[in-house]
XYZ file of C-alpha atoms in Angstrom:
311
model
C -19.055 4.142 -36.061
C -18.301 0.842 -37.614
C -15.396 0.382 -39.759
C -13.544 -2.582 -41.121
C -9.987 -2.611 -40.009
C -6.829 -4.981 -39.988
C -4.870 -5.480 -36.856
C -2.520 -8.213 -38.172
C -1.851 -9.168 -41.813
C -3.264 -12.400 -43.346
C -6.126 -13.854 -45.256
C -9.735 -12.504 -45.414
C -10.461 -13.702 -41.903
C -8.194 -10.806 -40.422
C -10.845 -8.185 -41.514
C -12.514 -7.039 -38.376
C -15.610 -4.753 -38.020
C -14.836 -2.484 -35.189
C -16.380 0.428 -33.358
C -13.976 3.476 -33.882
C -14.469 7.212 -33.421
C -16.120 9.170 -36.163
C -13.200 11.057 -38.002
C -12.876 14.735 -37.512
C -13.105 17.006 -40.497
C -9.952 19.151 -40.822
C -9.392 22.366 -43.102
C -10.141 21.781 -46.702
C -11.776 18.322 -46.096
C -15.234 16.836 -46.160
C -16.755 14.094 -44.196
C -18.814 11.665 -46.137
C -21.513 9.301 -44.961
C -20.758 6.189 -46.729
C -23.486 4.594 -48.861
C -21.178 2.263 -50.751
C -17.525 1.180 -51.017
C -16.233 -1.163 -53.714
C -13.809 -3.889 -53.094
C -10.611 -3.710 -55.236
C -7.503 -5.929 -55.423
C -5.544 -3.237 -53.609
C -7.604 -3.842 -50.634
C -6.518 -7.433 -50.573
C -2.944 -6.380 -50.952
C -3.344 -4.006 -47.918
C -4.993 -6.747 -45.951
C -2.344 -9.400 -46.579
C 0.629 -7.017 -45.820
C 1.901 -7.038 -49.378
C 1.812 -3.141 -49.636
C 3.597 -2.916 -46.262
C 6.249 -5.351 -47.341
C 6.801 -3.356 -50.245
C 7.463 -0.386 -48.226
C 4.252 1.555 -49.343
C 2.743 1.770 -45.789
C 4.196 2.960 -42.638
C 3.666 0.478 -39.555
C 0.415 1.009 -37.694
C -1.477 -0.969 -35.006
C -4.676 -0.428 -36.931
C -5.037 -0.248 -40.712
C -8.249 0.805 -42.554
C -9.393 -0.915 -45.834
C -10.952 0.728 -48.913
C -10.323 3.387 -51.517
C -13.546 3.924 -53.447
C -16.545 5.646 -51.833
C -20.006 6.877 -52.769
C -22.163 8.637 -50.333
C -23.423 12.006 -48.986
C -21.550 15.021 -47.692
C -22.008 14.883 -43.784
C -19.743 17.860 -42.928
C -17.379 20.302 -44.545
C -14.134 21.749 -43.061
C -13.189 25.288 -43.197
C -12.315 26.722 -46.462
C -14.512 24.080 -48.512
C -16.839 25.858 -50.812
C -17.398 23.342 -53.453
C -19.574 21.095 -51.412
C -22.220 21.268 -48.767
C -23.919 18.856 -46.484
C -26.342 16.533 -48.275
C -24.365 16.608 -51.488
C -24.210 13.192 -53.140
C -20.461 12.598 -54.007
C -17.924 10.030 -54.943
C -14.238 10.053 -53.941
C -11.025 8.329 -53.697
C -8.873 7.638 -50.605
C -5.359 7.428 -52.094
C -3.322 7.863 -48.945
C -1.844 4.775 -47.290
C -0.688 6.702 -44.341
C -4.178 7.242 -42.655
C -5.876 4.892 -40.249
C -9.385 4.591 -41.891
C -10.361 3.595 -45.227
C -13.841 3.544 -46.965
C -15.018 0.287 -45.581
C -16.829 2.328 -42.864
C -19.843 4.427 -42.036
C -17.991 7.666 -42.382
C -14.857 8.563 -44.083
C -12.927 11.962 -44.284
C -11.200 12.980 -47.593
C -9.681 16.192 -48.976
C -12.148 17.970 -51.009
C -9.891 17.771 -53.976
C -10.302 14.089 -53.974
C -14.052 14.346 -54.187
C -16.592 14.947 -57.119
C -20.220 15.197 -57.679
C -21.904 11.565 -57.894
C -23.344 10.850 -61.388
C -27.033 11.850 -61.245
C -29.416 8.999 -61.900
C -26.865 6.458 -61.001
C -27.104 4.208 -57.742
C -24.540 4.644 -55.077
C -23.405 1.017 -55.440
C -22.840 1.531 -59.283
C -20.975 5.006 -58.544
C -18.728 3.378 -56.028
C -17.131 1.392 -58.736
C -15.875 4.411 -60.585
C -13.095 6.386 -58.764
C -10.244 4.067 -58.415
C -10.545 1.984 -61.690
C -11.865 4.979 -63.747
C -8.918 7.291 -62.608
C -6.473 4.511 -62.929
C -7.337 4.093 -66.714
C -7.605 7.696 -67.331
C -4.157 8.512 -65.863
C -2.611 5.522 -67.573
C -3.886 6.736 -70.847
C -2.420 10.248 -70.036
C 0.909 8.809 -69.497
C 0.766 6.858 -72.834
C -0.113 10.244 -74.685
C -1.250 8.588 -77.722
C -2.734 10.813 -80.555
C -6.045 10.072 -82.043
C -5.819 7.410 -84.650
C -2.925 5.618 -82.789
C -3.181 1.926 -82.033
C -3.388 0.637 -78.428
C -3.435 -2.716 -76.907
C -5.481 -3.152 -73.517
C -4.780 -6.366 -71.678
C -7.400 -7.463 -69.199
C -9.777 -5.424 -71.352
C -12.812 -6.996 -69.582
C -11.720 -6.216 -66.050
C -12.475 -3.026 -64.026
C -9.454 -1.052 -65.178
C -9.298 -2.583 -68.709
C -13.072 -2.027 -69.430
C -12.655 1.690 -68.611
C -9.564 1.955 -70.531
C -11.183 0.536 -73.792
C -14.157 3.111 -73.439
C -11.949 5.966 -72.698
C -9.445 5.198 -75.357
C -12.352 4.925 -77.888
C -13.487 8.313 -76.861
C -10.003 9.620 -77.665
C -10.127 8.235 -80.951
C -7.725 5.499 -80.434
C -7.740 2.062 -82.282
C -7.946 -0.455 -79.543
C -6.763 -4.154 -79.744
C -8.577 -5.691 -76.556
C -7.120 -8.763 -75.174
C -9.481 -10.704 -72.775
C -11.241 -14.131 -72.094
C -13.049 -15.427 -75.350
C -16.375 -15.048 -73.254
C -15.846 -11.357 -73.059
C -15.439 -10.494 -76.813
C -18.928 -9.033 -77.134
C -18.343 -6.732 -74.000
C -15.082 -5.255 -75.170
C -16.232 -4.854 -78.840
C -19.292 -2.904 -77.427
C -16.942 -0.815 -75.348
C -15.265 0.394 -78.459
C -12.537 -2.277 -79.292
C -11.543 -2.334 -82.980
C -9.975 -5.852 -82.658
C -10.092 -8.675 -80.238
C -7.498 -11.082 -79.283
C -8.451 -14.095 -76.935
C -6.370 -14.600 -73.729
C -5.431 -18.072 -75.114
C -3.598 -16.664 -78.150
C 0.090 -15.902 -78.529
C -0.512 -12.239 -77.581
C 2.352 -10.570 -79.401
C 1.991 -12.598 -82.628
C -1.878 -12.202 -82.668
C -1.581 -8.499 -82.117
C 1.011 -8.081 -84.806
C -1.082 -10.047 -87.252
C -3.808 -7.311 -86.738
C -1.418 -4.524 -86.605
C 1.727 -5.078 -88.682
C 4.883 -3.892 -86.914
C 3.173 -3.777 -83.453
C 0.808 -1.187 -81.798
C 1.795 2.246 -80.767
C 1.206 1.607 -77.102
C 0.109 -0.964 -74.451
C -1.989 -0.457 -71.271
C -1.231 -3.608 -69.406
C -4.104 -4.051 -66.880
C -3.607 -7.953 -66.868
C 0.013 -7.676 -65.648
C 1.283 -9.500 -68.538
C 4.730 -7.665 -68.567
C 6.964 -8.843 -71.354
C 4.333 -10.914 -73.171
C 2.455 -7.542 -73.817
C 5.581 -5.642 -74.459
C 6.236 -7.812 -77.456
C 3.090 -6.401 -79.060
C 4.369 -2.857 -78.962
C 6.324 -1.357 -81.855
C 9.968 -0.068 -81.445
C 10.109 3.233 -79.496
C 6.416 2.799 -78.703
C 4.826 3.258 -75.108
C 3.844 0.846 -72.503
C 2.064 1.385 -69.142
C 1.540 -0.979 -66.319
C -1.125 -0.313 -63.839
C 0.397 -2.478 -61.130
C 3.351 -1.162 -59.092
C 6.646 -3.153 -59.678
C 5.193 -5.164 -62.586
C 6.685 -3.092 -65.498
C 9.084 -4.819 -67.831
C 12.426 -3.477 -68.989
C 12.186 -0.830 -71.640
C 13.327 -2.985 -74.582
C 13.604 -1.794 -78.131
C 13.481 1.829 -77.017
C 10.051 1.514 -75.658
C 9.013 4.035 -73.061
C 7.757 1.952 -70.009
C 5.944 3.593 -67.170
C 4.077 2.553 -64.063
C 0.757 4.112 -63.250
C 0.392 5.242 -59.516
C -3.072 6.486 -59.145
C -3.641 9.876 -57.664
C -6.939 11.360 -56.427
C -8.130 14.130 -58.715
C -11.606 15.563 -58.099
C -11.655 17.375 -61.369
C -10.900 14.323 -63.382
C -13.292 12.367 -61.423
C -16.096 14.924 -62.083
C -15.478 14.473 -65.787
C -15.641 10.654 -65.396
C -18.938 11.047 -63.373
C -20.243 13.017 -66.277
C -19.362 10.334 -68.791
C -21.185 7.941 -66.535
C -24.413 10.069 -66.452
C -24.256 10.012 -70.285
C -23.756 6.214 -70.503
C -20.349 6.629 -71.953
C -18.576 4.629 -69.321
C -19.932 1.400 -67.939
C -20.416 0.917 -64.086
C -20.468 -2.797 -63.351
C -21.417 -4.229 -60.109
C -20.790 -7.954 -59.589
C -22.547 -8.214 -56.341
C -23.516 -6.179 -53.243
C -22.995 -7.216 -49.652
C -23.309 -5.463 -46.267
C -20.314 -4.081 -44.585
C -20.208 -6.838 -41.992
C -19.728 -9.427 -44.923
C -16.327 -7.938 -45.830
C -14.648 -11.295 -45.194
C -17.134 -12.952 -47.652
C -16.268 -10.176 -50.355
C -12.554 -10.792 -50.050
C -13.153 -14.511 -50.292
C -14.997 -13.939 -53.575
C -12.495 -11.585 -54.840
C -9.725 -14.164 -54.370
C -11.660 -16.813 -56.304
C -11.464 -14.350 -59.487
C -13.578 -14.361 -62.308
C -15.628 -11.483 -61.486
C -17.013 -8.956 -64.025
C -17.558 -5.655 -62.222
C -16.814 -4.919 -58.634
C -18.017 -6.250 -55.414
C -19.658 -3.283 -53.311
C -20.017 -3.047 -49.621
C -22.829 -1.115 -48.058
C -22.799 0.167 -44.436
């Protein structure tokens, strides 16, 4: 089968489409025929060697790329009763110690990392849900805010931030969304109570809207202390990028969200997508052999939604 791999770290041009063996299905696993795989910043960090330098990946001669997948079950391993060949599914490859990612024609995942795909939704749209949806959901769980609490979401028009605004609104949180001025219409439609443009002094602008500061912040834009200043004393703060969390000033509880595959939570997100309660945004679709071009476009920034590769 074809798969995109990296044999040496570097820029987008190190991405290589190679012929590799079809992965075997072990106990408790499913093999998925990939219909779509989205392109995420963590893929670029894998390709560049940033994750390896941070000690998050063991050394390997061949490294697979890709976390998100939407496709059809091709084969199930022993002990798997929740899925059968032909089922439409989505899943998350969250392990960095395996040799193949989701930029491939087939991928093997633990059954517990897989969920039914949202019905009536294309594979390219569904592939944008697992990584970013679970990251937003699990970050909100870390914040543990009660309905009616106030929450700042930075990068609110991005992939994680957009899901965070929608999911927070469903929890009854009052969201302050920080994003580019051109994104105000989107984030308000997603459920934000207030909007702060990226160009503003964030802490002051938020405190003008919420005197004393918000109860919590979900920092999808990696603003660190700039976002922390908007949080009240003894509030809560979550960074969605490893190593980017600020120090816990003023008694604020500061956490980092390390996403974990969770088929049950992903199934719930899938049901929300079916009902149109979370937005699945695709910036563009490219064939698998255009992975280099996808990473070049990702590096330019400014995307709304995810680039998606199709084998």
